[in-house]
Structure formats: C-alpha cells, structure tokens
Coordinates of C-alpha atoms in Angstrom, one line a residue:
M1 CA 3.7 21.5 -16.6
W2 CA 1.9 18.7 -16.1
F3 CA 4.5 16.4 -16.9
M4 CA 6.7 18.1 -14.4
Y5 CA 4.1 17.7 -11.8
A6 CA 3.7 14.0 -12.4
S7 CA 7.6 13.5 -12.1
L8 CA 7.7 15.3 -8.9
A9 CA 5.0 13.0 -7.8
A10 CA 7.1 10.0 -8.6
V11 CA 10.0 11.2 -6.6
S12 CA 7.8 11.8 -3.5
F13 CA 6.0 8.6 -3.7
G14 CA 9.5 7.1 -4.2
L15 CA 10.8 8.5 -1.0
R16 CA 7.7 7.5 0.9
G17 CA 8.4 3.9 -0.7
I18 CA 12.1 4.3 0.8
L19 CA 10.8 5.2 4.4
Y20 CA 7.9 2.5 4.1
Q21 CA 11.1 -0.3 3.1
W22 CA 13.0 1.0 6.2
T23 CA 10.2 1.0 8.4
S24 CA 9.2 -2.7 7.3
Q25 CA 12.6 -3.9 9.2
R26 CA 11.1 -2.5 12.5
R27 CA 8.5 -3.9 14.8
T28 CA 5.6 -1.5 14.2
D29 CA 1.6 -1.9 13.8
R30 CA 1.0 -1.2 10.4
N31 CA -2.6 0.3 11.1
V32 CA -1.1 2.7 13.5
L33 CA 1.7 3.6 11.2
L34 CA -0.9 4.2 8.2
F35 CA -3.0 6.0 10.7
G36 CA -0.3 8.5 11.3
V37 CA 0.4 8.8 7.4
Y38 CA -3.0 9.8 6.8
L39 CA -3.6 12.0 10.1
S40 CA -0.5 14.2 9.0
G41 CA -2.0 14.7 5.5
A42 CA -5.0 15.7 6.9
L43 CA -3.7 17.9 9.6
I44 CA -1.1 19.7 7.2
S45 CA -3.9 20.1 4.3
F46 CA -6.3 21.8 6.8
A47 CA -3.8 24.0 8.4
V48 CA -2.4 25.1 5.4
N49 CA -5.7 25.9 4.0
L50 CA -6.7 28.1 7.2
F51 CA -4.0 30.5 5.4
V52 CA -4.6 30.1 1.9
N53 CA -8.5 29.8 2.1
Q54 CA -9.5 27.7 -0.8
A55 CA -13.0 27.0 -1.1
W56 CA -14.9 24.0 0.0
T57 CA -17.0 23.2 -3.0
Y58 CA -19.3 20.2 -3.4
G59 CA -16.4 18.5 -5.7
V60 CA -14.1 18.1 -2.4
W61 CA -16.5 15.6 -1.2
L62 CA -14.9 13.1 -4.0
G63 CA -12.2 12.9 -1.3
V64 CA -14.2 10.6 0.6
P65 CA -14.0 7.8 -2.4
M66 CA -10.4 8.8 -2.7
G67 CA -9.7 7.9 0.7
L68 CA -11.9 5.1 0.8
F69 CA -10.4 3.3 -2.2
S70 CA -6.8 4.2 -1.0
F71 CA -7.8 2.5 2.2
I72 CA -9.1 -0.7 0.3
A73 CA -6.0 -0.6 -1.9
N74 CA -3.5 -0.5 0.8
A75 CA -5.2 -3.0 3.1
S76 CA -5.6 -5.5 0.1
M77 CA -2.1 -5.0 -0.8
Y78 CA -0.7 -6.0 2.8
K79 CA -3.4 -8.7 3.1
G80 CA -1.9 -9.9 -0.3
Y81 CA 1.7 -9.9 0.9
S82 CA 0.5 -11.9 4.2
V83 CA -1.5 -14.5 2.8
G84 CA -0.1 -14.7 -0.9
R85 CA 3.1 -14.6 -2.9
A86 CA 5.0 -11.4 -2.7
S87 CA 6.3 -11.8 -6.4
L88 CA 2.7 -11.9 -7.6
I89 CA 1.2 -8.9 -5.4
A90 CA 4.1 -6.8 -6.6
L91 CA 3.3 -7.6 -10.4
F92 CA -0.3 -6.5 -9.5
T93 CA 0.9 -3.3 -8.0
G94 CA 2.6 -2.2 -11.1
L95 CA -0.6 -2.6 -13.3
P96 CA -3.1 0.3 -12.0
P97 CA -2.0 2.8 -15.0
V98 CA -3.6 0.1 -17.3
V99 CA -6.9 0.2 -15.2
V100 CA -6.6 4.1 -15.4
A101 CA -6.1 4.4 -18.8
T102 CA -8.9 1.9 -19.9
L103 CA -11.4 3.4 -17.8
A104 CA -10.5 6.8 -18.4
Y105 CA -11.4 6.1 -22.3
F106 CA -14.8 5.0 -21.5
L107 CA -15.6 7.7 -18.9
W108 CA -14.2 10.8 -20.4
G109 CA -13.2 9.8 -24.0
E110 CA -9.5 10.2 -23.4
A111 CA -7.6 8.5 -26.3
L112 CA -4.0 8.3 -26.6
G113 CA -2.1 8.9 -29.7
I114 CA -0.1 6.2 -31.2
V115 CA 3.1 7.6 -30.1
Q116 CA 1.7 8.3 -26.8
L117 CA 0.2 4.6 -26.6
A118 CA 3.6 3.3 -27.6
G119 CA 5.5 5.0 -24.8
F120 CA 2.7 4.0 -22.3
C121 CA 3.2 0.4 -23.3
I122 CA 6.9 0.8 -23.1
V123 CA 6.7 2.4 -19.6
I124 CA 4.2 -0.5 -18.4
L125 CA 6.5 -3.3 -19.7
G126 CA 9.3 -1.7 -17.7
L127 CA 7.4 -1.7 -14.6
L128 CA 6.4 -5.3 -15.0
V129 CA 10.1 -6.4 -16.0
I130 CA 11.3 -4.7 -12.5
R131 CA 8.4 -6.4 -10.7
Y132 CA 8.6 -9.9 -12.4
S133 CA 10.0 -12.7 -10.3
H134 CA 11.2 -16.0 -11.7
D135 CA 9.5 -18.0 -8.6
L136 CA 6.1 -16.8 -10.1
K137 CA 4.4 -19.9 -11.9
L138 CA 0.8 -20.4 -13.1
G139 CA 0.5 -23.0 -10.6
Q140 CA 1.4 -20.9 -7.7
L141 CA -1.1 -18.0 -7.6
Q142 CA -2.0 -17.8 -3.8
G143 CA -3.4 -14.3 -2.9
I144 CA -4.3 -13.3 -6.6
Q145 CA -7.7 -12.2 -5.7
W146 CA -6.0 -9.4 -3.1
G147 CA -3.6 -8.7 -6.1
L148 CA -6.3 -8.0 -8.3
L149 CA -8.1 -5.5 -5.4
T150 CA -5.1 -3.8 -5.1
M151 CA -4.7 -3.2 -8.8
L152 CA -8.4 -2.1 -9.3
F153 CA -8.5 0.2 -6.1
F154 CA -5.2 2.1 -6.8
G155 CA -6.7 2.7 -10.5
F156 CA -9.8 3.9 -8.8
T157 CA -7.9 6.3 -6.7
D158 CA -6.2 7.8 -9.7
L159 CA -9.5 8.0 -11.5
S160 CA -11.4 9.5 -8.4
S161 CA -8.5 12.1 -8.2
K162 CA -8.9 13.0 -11.9
Q163 CA -12.9 13.3 -11.5
A164 CA -12.2 15.9 -8.5
T165 CA -10.0 18.0 -10.6
L166 CA -12.7 17.9 -13.5
S167 CA -15.5 18.8 -10.6
A168 CA -13.0 21.9 -9.8
A169 CA -12.3 20.8 -6.5
N170 CA -9.7 22.8 -4.7
T171 CA -6.7 20.5 -3.8
L172 CA -6.3 21.6 -0.1
P173 CA -10.0 20.9 1.1
L174 CA -10.1 17.7 -1.3
L175 CA -7.0 16.4 0.5
T176 CA -8.3 17.0 3.8
V177 CA -11.3 15.0 3.2
M178 CA -9.4 12.3 1.5
Y179 CA -6.8 12.0 4.4
G180 CA -9.5 12.6 7.0
T181 CA -11.4 9.5 5.3
G182 CA -8.2 7.2 5.6
T183 CA -7.6 8.3 9.2
I184 CA -10.8 7.3 10.4
L185 CA -10.7 3.9 8.5
F186 CA -7.2 2.9 9.7
A187 CA -8.2 3.7 13.1
C188 CA -11.2 1.8 12.8
M189 CA -9.2 -1.2 11.6
Y190 CA -6.6 -0.7 14.8
L191 CA -9.7 -0.8 17.0
L192 CA -11.0 -4.0 15.0
S193 CA -7.4 -5.6 15.4
R194 CA -7.2 -4.8 19.2
L195 CA -10.7 -6.6 19.7
K196 CA -9.4 -9.7 18.1
V197 CA -6.8 -9.9 20.7
P198 CA -8.8 -11.0 23.6
A199 CA -10.6 -13.8 21.4
E200 CA -7.3 -15.1 20.1
T201 CA -6.0 -15.2 23.8
G202 CA -9.1 -16.6 25.0
Q203 CA -8.8 -19.4 22.2
K204 CA -4.9 -20.0 23.7
I205 CA -6.3 -20.4 27.1
V206 CA -8.9 -22.9 26.0
A207 CA -6.3 -24.7 24.3
S208 CA -4.2 -24.9 27.0
E209 CA -6.5 -25.8 29.5
T210 CA -7.9 -28.6 27.4
A211 CA -4.1 -29.6 26.9
S212 CA -3.7 -29.8 30.7
V213 CA -6.8 -32.0 30.9
S214 CA -5.6 -34.4 27.9
T215 CA -2.5 -34.8 30.0
N216 CA -4.4 -35.9 33.2
D217 CA -6.4 -38.0 30.9
R218 CA -3.4 -39.8 29.3
E219 CA -2.0 -40.5 32.9
T220 CA -5.3 -42.2 33.7
G221 CA -5.7 -43.9 30.2
Y222 CA -8.4 -41.8 28.7
G223 CA -9.0 -38.7 26.5
S224 CA -8.2 -39.6 22.9
D225 CA -11.0 -36.9 22.0
A226 CA -9.1 -34.3 23.8
Q227 CA -6.0 -34.9 21.8
A228 CA -7.5 -34.4 18.8
R229 CA -9.1 -31.3 19.8
I230 CA -5.8 -29.9 21.1
S231 CA -4.2 -30.9 17.5
R232 CA -7.1 -28.6 15.9
H233 CA -6.8 -25.8 18.0
S234 CA -2.9 -25.6 17.9
D235 CA -3.2 -25.8 14.0
E236 CA -5.9 -23.0 14.0
D237 CA -3.6 -20.5 16.2
K238 CA -0.6 -20.6 13.9
G239 CA -0.4 -17.9 11.9
L240 CA -3.8 -16.3 12.7
P241 CA -4.1 -12.8 11.0
G242 CA -3.0 -10.3 13.6
S243 CA -1.3 -12.8 16.1
E244 CA 2.1 -12.7 17.4
D245 CA 3.2 -15.8 14.9
D246 CA 1.5 -13.7 12.0
L247 CA 3.3 -10.3 12.8
R248 CA 6.6 -12.1 12.9
T249 CA 6.5 -14.4 10.1
H250 CA 4.9 -11.4 7.9
P251 CA 6.6 -8.1 7.9
A252 CA 3.9 -6.7 5.6
T253 CA 1.1 -7.1 8.4
G254 CA 3.3 -5.3 10.7
G255 CA 6.0 -7.4 12.2
T256 CA 9.4 -7.8 11.3
D257 CA 11.9 -10.6 10.1
N258 CA 13.9 -9.8 13.3
P259 CA 11.8 -10.6 16.1
A260 CA 14.7 -9.5 18.5
S261 CA 14.2 -5.9 17.6
P262 CA 12.3 -3.6 20.1
E263 CA 8.7 -3.1 19.3
W264 CA 7.8 0.6 18.8
S265 CA 5.3 2.3 21.1
M266 CA 2.3 3.5 19.7
K267 CA 3.5 7.2 20.3
R268 CA 6.5 6.5 18.4
T269 CA 4.7 4.8 15.6
V270 CA 2.2 7.7 14.9
L271 CA 4.7 10.3 15.0
W272 CA 6.8 8.3 12.5
G273 CA 3.8 7.9 10.4
M274 CA 3.3 11.6 10.5
T275 CA 6.8 12.0 9.1
V276 CA 6.2 9.6 6.3
G277 CA 2.9 11.1 5.4
I278 CA 4.7 14.5 4.5
T279 CA 6.2 12.7 1.5
N280 CA 2.8 11.1 0.8
L281 CA 1.1 14.6 0.9
A282 CA 3.8 16.3 -1.2
G283 CA 3.0 13.3 -4.0
M284 CA -0.7 14.2 -4.0
L285 CA 0.1 17.7 -4.1
F286 CA 2.0 17.3 -7.3
I287 CA -0.2 14.5 -8.9
I288 CA -3.6 16.3 -8.5
P289 CA -2.5 19.6 -10.8
A290 CA -0.9 16.8 -13.1
F291 CA -4.3 15.2 -13.3
R292 CA -5.7 18.5 -14.0
G293 CA -3.7 19.4 -17.2
G294 CA -2.5 15.9 -18.4
V295 CA -3.7 12.5 -19.8
T296 CA -5.0 10.5 -16.9
G297 CA -3.4 7.2 -17.9
I298 CA 0.0 8.9 -18.9
V299 CA 0.1 10.7 -15.3
S300 CA -0.5 7.5 -13.7
A301 CA 2.2 5.6 -15.5
I302 CA 4.8 8.2 -14.7
S303 CA 4.0 8.4 -11.0
A304 CA 4.2 4.5 -10.9
M305 CA 7.9 5.2 -11.8
S306 CA 8.5 5.9 -8.2
V307 CA 9.7 2.3 -7.9
V308 CA 12.9 3.2 -9.8
L309 CA 13.8 5.5 -7.1
V310 CA 13.3 2.8 -4.4
L311 CA 15.8 0.3 -6.4
L312 CA 18.4 3.2 -6.7
Y313 CA 18.1 3.6 -2.8
A314 CA 18.7 -0.3 -2.8
Q315 CA 21.4 -0.1 -4.9
F316 CA 23.6 2.7 -3.3
Y317 CA 22.5 2.6 0.2
L318 CA 21.3 -0.8 1.2
K319 CA 24.4 -2.2 -1.2
E320 CA 21.9 -4.6 -3.0
N321 CA 23.0 -5.7 -6.5
I322 CA 20.3 -4.7 -9.3
S323 CA 19.8 -7.7 -11.2
R324 CA 20.2 -7.6 -15.2
R325 CA 16.2 -7.6 -15.3
E326 CA 15.7 -4.9 -13.0
A327 CA 18.1 -2.7 -15.0
C328 CA 16.8 -3.6 -18.1
G329 CA 13.0 -2.6 -16.8
M330 CA 14.3 0.7 -15.5
L331 CA 15.8 1.4 -18.9
L332 CA 12.9 0.5 -20.8
A333 CA 10.3 2.5 -18.4
L334 CA 12.8 5.4 -18.8
A335 CA 12.5 4.9 -22.4
G336 CA 8.9 5.2 -22.4
I337 CA 8.9 8.2 -20.3
L338 CA 11.1 9.7 -23.0
V339 CA 8.7 8.7 -25.9
V340 CA 5.6 10.1 -24.0
R341 CA 7.5 13.6 -23.2
L342 CA 8.2 13.9 -27.0
A343 CA 4.7 13.1 -28.1
S344 CA 2.9 15.7 -25.3

C-alpha cells in the first residue's frame, strides 16, 4: 500500500507544481500566495478532523518543525532563484531524497537492500539528468548556499514527517499544526516585506533629493561629492530584494516576466493560494501513510517524481519540446521506480 500512497503523493505534488508554474506567469506576491497555500491546509485539516475526531497526541507537535523546515526550504529555494543560477537551484531540489536516505540510516537504521539501493540510485540519477543544465559550470555557482539549504530542509521536512509517524501522531492534527505553523511564518514574512517598502521608498526619495541638489550644484559649478553619492544610491537601489525592479526581474520572488500584466489583489492571491493548497494537502495526506509503511528514502525519491508530471504538462499543454536529456532522465527515473517496486 505504501508504494501506491507514495505514487499518489507524487501525482498530487506534480499537480501543485503545474499550478505553481501557471501562477509564476502572473504578478502575485509570493508570500501572500504561500500564506494561502498553508492556510488552506490548516483550515481543511482542522475542519475535517472535527468530524473524524482524531486524537491530539503529543506527537502532533512534530508538525511545528515540519512547518518550520518546509518554510525555510521554500524561502531558501525562492531566494536562490532570485540571487543565483536557476539551473543550480533546480539541481539541488532533486537531491533531498539523498539526505533523507542517508540520515534515515543513522537515525533509525533503515538500510536499503542491494536491489532497492540500485533502484534508488537510478531514480536519483534520472532526477539529476532531468534537472541538469548545460549552463551549469564550476565557476558559476552563485546562490549555492541557498541551494544547499533548500536540499537540507526539504530533506528535514520528510524526516520530521517520518518521525511523526513513528511517534504515532494522527495525520489530521499533525497537518493542522504543520500548516498552521507555515501560515504564521509566511504571514510574518509578508509583514516584514511590507515594512521594508517604506524604508526603500525613503532611500529613493533621499536619492532623488540629492540628485536635485546635485543638479543645482552643477549649475553653479559645485557638488562632485553629491554626484558620487547619487551614483552609489542608484546602484544600491537596483534589484533590492522586494523592490519593484526585483519583482519584475525575478519571477521567483513574486514578480513576472511580463510587467504589463495586471497585479493580483491580495484577496485574489490568497483565494488562489488556498486552491493550490488543496493539491499540497492531498500530497501530504498520501505521503504520511507512505512514510508510515515504507522505507523513508525510497518514499522520498518516489514523491520527487512529481517533476515528471510537470514536464508532461509543459510538453502537451504549453507545447514546449522535451529535450533528449529530459526524456532520458524520465526513462531512467521510471526504470528506477520499477526496480524499487519489484524489490519491495
């Protein structure tokens, strides 16, 4: 049964990835969107549990680190996309199962059999082949620290999910706590980003006033120092995280490649985030029982196959051609899954 649950989790997370891809073409605030995603999970889990009445044991509080790790992983991933090379960050997002399998061995003594290990390695190889980009070079590793954090904390999220199942935590209360934690953290991130806006606006006003003074100075033959200050201010303002420049240049931080598209209101963004959150919640509802009955590293690797669904969406809906490399990676990953299934 755990294999079926892990596969359904991959499908759910794949649908989530498709919705994220579609949303990335719109002008939305990332923190507001993810606030809606987590709010949806918290409300639905809590509401359903009012009827199912699963017990709130001590184990459900492991949802706090689950929500925290998930928040850090998502924040690191988006930060990496905004300041580093997308190809590098994408590569690291395919590696959390390696972290999970390694630490699961040391934490719980979960050793893979020879055939299982072979299948696991084939799956990871396939995922890396899919995500590898030819523009990735050793001398161009901007944002690698954010990629490493993304890999580690997505792995920690899976490990804490497994620990919750070992602690006999019931699924719905656990997810209520996890998503509630994430909701609070993304709300705080949004408020912090709003607090930065007046400061940035103040910097631009100061720069503008200094520029005006500099213009007057040049007319009277003075003011070389003012000109230097203007230059520094303008250079610093370009691409400030959260600034309008940054939002339009880096869609991963919440902007879009098409600045002419209308910006979504907060209400619309939250409601859409709550819709996307249904697919995210479905994935967690499937992956927790998969962790409960399956080998942690293999379950994590199978759920990472969600990228295949996103590629198929790009091929058949967006009419983007899948490269030979991506096709080979998909075949490798599917072959690895078949090996794991036969060995289980």
